[in-house]
mmCIF file of C-alpha atoms in Angstrom:
data_model
loop_
_atom_site.group_PDB
_atom_site.id
_atom_site.type_symbol
_atom_site.label_atom_id
_atom_site.label_comp_id
_atom_site.label_asym_id
_atom_site.label_seq_id
_atom_site.Cartn_x
_atom_site.Cartn_y
_atom_site.Cartn_z
ATOM 1 C CA MET R 1 133.780 39.392 -57.058
ATOM 2 C CA LYS R 2 130.719 39.270 -54.791
ATOM 3 C CA LYS R 3 132.419 36.617 -52.696
ATOM 4 C CA TRP R 4 135.397 38.926 -52.052
ATOM 5 C CA LEU R 5 133.146 41.821 -51.110
ATOM 6 C CA VAL R 6 131.251 39.645 -48.654
ATOM 7 C CA LEU R 7 134.511 38.449 -47.091
ATOM 8 C CA PHE R 8 135.861 41.995 -46.921
ATOM 9 C CA PHE R 9 132.776 43.358 -45.157
ATOM 10 C CA ALA R 10 132.584 40.368 -42.819
ATOM 11 C CA PHE R 11 136.194 40.977 -41.780
ATOM 12 C CA ALA R 12 135.700 44.746 -41.461
ATOM 13 C CA PHE R 13 132.624 44.393 -39.246
ATOM 14 C CA SER R 14 134.178 41.696 -37.051
ATOM 15 C CA TYR R 15 137.260 43.879 -36.531
ATOM 16 C CA THR R 16 135.097 46.895 -35.624
ATOM 17 C CA ALA R 17 132.987 44.854 -33.191
ATOM 18 C CA ALA R 18 136.075 43.550 -31.388
ATOM 19 C CA ASP R 19 137.625 47.021 -31.272
ATOM 20 C CA ALA R 20 134.412 48.448 -29.755
ATOM 21 C CA GLN R 21 135.242 46.548 -26.546
ATOM 22 C CA THR R 22 138.187 48.914 -25.881
ATOM 23 C CA SER R 23 137.786 52.572 -24.952
ATOM 24 C CA THR R 24 139.778 55.520 -23.646
ATOM 25 C CA GLN R 25 138.583 56.887 -20.322
ATOM 26 C CA LYS R 26 139.879 58.407 -17.118
ATOM 27 C CA ALA R 27 140.485 56.426 -13.940
ATOM 28 C CA SER R 28 140.127 57.651 -10.384
ATOM 29 C CA TYR R 29 139.997 55.748 -7.101
ATOM 30 C CA TYR R 30 137.700 55.272 -4.123
ATOM 31 C CA HIS R 31 138.658 57.042 -0.914
ATOM 32 C CA SER R 32 139.326 54.757 2.060
ATOM 33 C CA LYS R 33 136.274 56.223 3.842
ATOM 34 C CA PHE R 34 134.132 53.900 1.678
ATOM 35 C CA ASN R 35 135.608 50.765 3.296
ATOM 36 C CA GLY R 36 132.855 48.661 4.813
ATOM 37 C CA ARG R 37 130.027 50.158 2.732
ATOM 38 C CA LYS R 38 127.852 48.041 0.441
ATOM 39 C CA THR R 39 128.351 48.235 -3.299
ATOM 40 C CA ALA R 40 125.635 47.914 -5.950
ATOM 41 C CA THR R 41 126.196 44.139 -6.042
ATOM 42 C CA GLY R 42 125.714 43.887 -2.280
ATOM 43 C CA ASP R 43 129.416 43.159 -1.702
ATOM 44 C CA ILE R 44 131.225 45.086 1.003
ATOM 45 C CA TYR R 45 133.796 47.502 -0.445
ATOM 46 C CA ARG R 46 137.373 46.797 0.614
ATOM 47 C CA ASP R 47 140.150 48.979 -0.787
ATOM 48 C CA TYR R 48 142.573 46.028 -0.994
ATOM 49 C CA LEU R 49 140.371 44.156 -3.520
ATOM 50 C CA LEU R 50 140.715 44.660 -7.288
ATOM 51 C CA THR R 51 137.292 46.142 -8.034
ATOM 52 C CA ALA R 52 135.802 49.097 -9.893
ATOM 53 C CA ALA R 53 132.706 51.249 -10.247
ATOM 54 C CA SER R 54 131.345 52.225 -13.656
ATOM 55 C CA ASN R 55 128.227 53.587 -15.336
ATOM 56 C CA ILE R 56 129.290 52.116 -18.688
ATOM 57 C CA TYR R 57 129.802 48.413 -17.948
ATOM 58 C CA LYS R 58 127.418 45.925 -16.382
ATOM 59 C CA LEU R 59 128.012 44.665 -12.870
ATOM 60 C CA GLY R 60 130.271 41.599 -12.910
ATOM 61 C CA THR R 61 132.157 42.683 -16.048
ATOM 62 C CA ARG R 62 135.893 42.029 -15.957
ATOM 63 C CA LEU R 63 138.063 44.867 -17.249
ATOM 64 C CA LEU R 64 141.714 45.338 -18.089
ATOM 65 C CA VAL R 65 142.618 48.934 -17.200
ATOM 66 C CA THR R 66 145.908 50.232 -18.627
ATOM 67 C CA ASN R 67 147.541 53.551 -17.730
ATOM 68 C CA LYS R 68 148.180 55.244 -21.090
ATOM 69 C CA LYS R 69 151.298 57.060 -19.824
ATOM 70 C CA THR R 70 153.091 54.217 -18.018
ATOM 71 C CA GLY R 71 151.671 51.110 -19.735
ATOM 72 C CA LYS R 72 150.943 49.489 -16.342
ATOM 73 C CA SER R 73 147.774 47.370 -16.242
ATOM 74 C CA VAL R 74 145.404 45.868 -13.700
ATOM 75 C CA GLN R 75 142.413 43.518 -14.010
ATOM 76 C CA VAL R 76 139.310 44.497 -12.056
ATOM 77 C CA VAL R 77 135.690 43.417 -11.689
ATOM 78 C CA VAL R 78 132.895 46.001 -11.826
ATOM 79 C CA ASN R 79 130.895 45.673 -8.603
ATOM 80 C CA ASP R 80 129.511 49.184 -8.129
ATOM 81 C CA ARG R 81 127.904 52.144 -9.914
ATOM 82 C CA MET R 82 129.025 55.755 -9.973
ATOM 83 C CA ALA R 83 126.992 58.945 -9.726
ATOM 84 C CA PRO R 84 124.925 59.305 -12.938
ATOM 85 C CA HIS R 85 126.486 62.649 -13.877
ATOM 86 C CA ILE R 86 130.030 61.178 -14.029
ATOM 87 C CA LYS R 87 130.709 60.127 -17.622
ATOM 88 C CA GLY R 88 133.732 58.464 -19.224
ATOM 89 C CA ARG R 89 135.363 57.361 -16.007
ATOM 90 C CA VAL R 90 136.094 54.147 -14.185
ATOM 91 C CA ASP R 91 136.538 54.399 -10.406
ATOM 92 C CA LEU R 92 139.079 51.843 -9.171
ATOM 93 C CA SER R 93 139.645 50.483 -5.698
ATOM 94 C CA LYS R 94 142.689 52.079 -4.090
ATOM 95 C CA SER R 95 144.681 48.847 -4.456
ATOM 96 C CA ALA R 96 143.873 48.607 -8.177
ATOM 97 C CA PHE R 97 144.730 52.273 -8.762
ATOM 98 C CA THR R 98 148.116 51.973 -7.030
ATOM 99 C CA ARG R 99 149.053 49.180 -9.452
ATOM 100 C CA ILE R 100 148.835 51.601 -12.391
ATOM 101 C CA ALA R 101 149.618 55.012 -10.827
ATOM 102 C CA HIS R 102 150.528 56.777 -7.605
ATOM 103 C CA THR R 103 147.505 58.026 -5.670
ATOM 104 C CA SER R 104 148.880 61.572 -5.776
ATOM 105 C CA LYS R 105 147.932 61.588 -9.479
ATOM 106 C CA GLY R 106 144.214 61.451 -8.596
ATOM 107 C CA ILE R 107 142.901 60.933 -12.132
ATOM 108 C CA VAL R 108 144.850 59.309 -14.970
ATOM 109 C CA PRO R 109 144.069 58.599 -18.647
ATOM 110 C CA VAL R 110 143.517 54.881 -19.218
ATOM 111 C CA GLU R 111 142.526 52.392 -21.867
ATOM 112 C CA VAL R 112 139.763 50.058 -20.714
ATOM 113 C CA LYS R 113 139.306 46.667 -22.370
ATOM 114 C CA VAL R 114 136.441 44.267 -21.635
ATOM 115 C CA LEU R 115 137.753 40.791 -20.835
ATOM 116 C CA GLU R 116 135.874 37.631 -21.715
ATOM 117 C CA GLY R 117 134.804 35.258 -18.995
ATOM 118 C CA LYS R 118 132.877 35.780 -15.785
ATOM 119 C CA GLY R 119 129.828 37.965 -16.364
ATOM 120 C CA ASP R 120 127.292 37.854 -19.167
ATOM 121 C CA ASP R 121 127.952 38.233 -22.886
ATOM 122 C CA SER R 122 126.573 41.770 -23.292
ATOM 123 C CA ASN R 123 128.959 43.712 -21.078
ATOM 124 C CA THR R 124 127.999 47.282 -21.894
ATOM 125 C CA LEU R 125 124.743 49.013 -21.021
#
């Protein structure tokens, strides 16, 4: 019986840990006036690149951002920070945003999933 309990809890905690890498947020996009400015990583911002700014994820983290209404997705890399008072939002490059929504929408509800790979293992702050 103890063996089953151990297996049950091991499965439950592993499922919860994997699920913690996905969250519901809002997505907005950078205005074109930021083209040519340095990001927190030192890269130059270009609105045609698939990048994002976030206060939740570490720089270099790869994210899959999915529009909850349309189901359209885009992969981005976090290369900048947002203002500290902005919570629960990921700011996409204009090119990334247009892959999931029209820019006239401004802010859209999204699901954000941390992707494995480039970046370090502990992707959230």
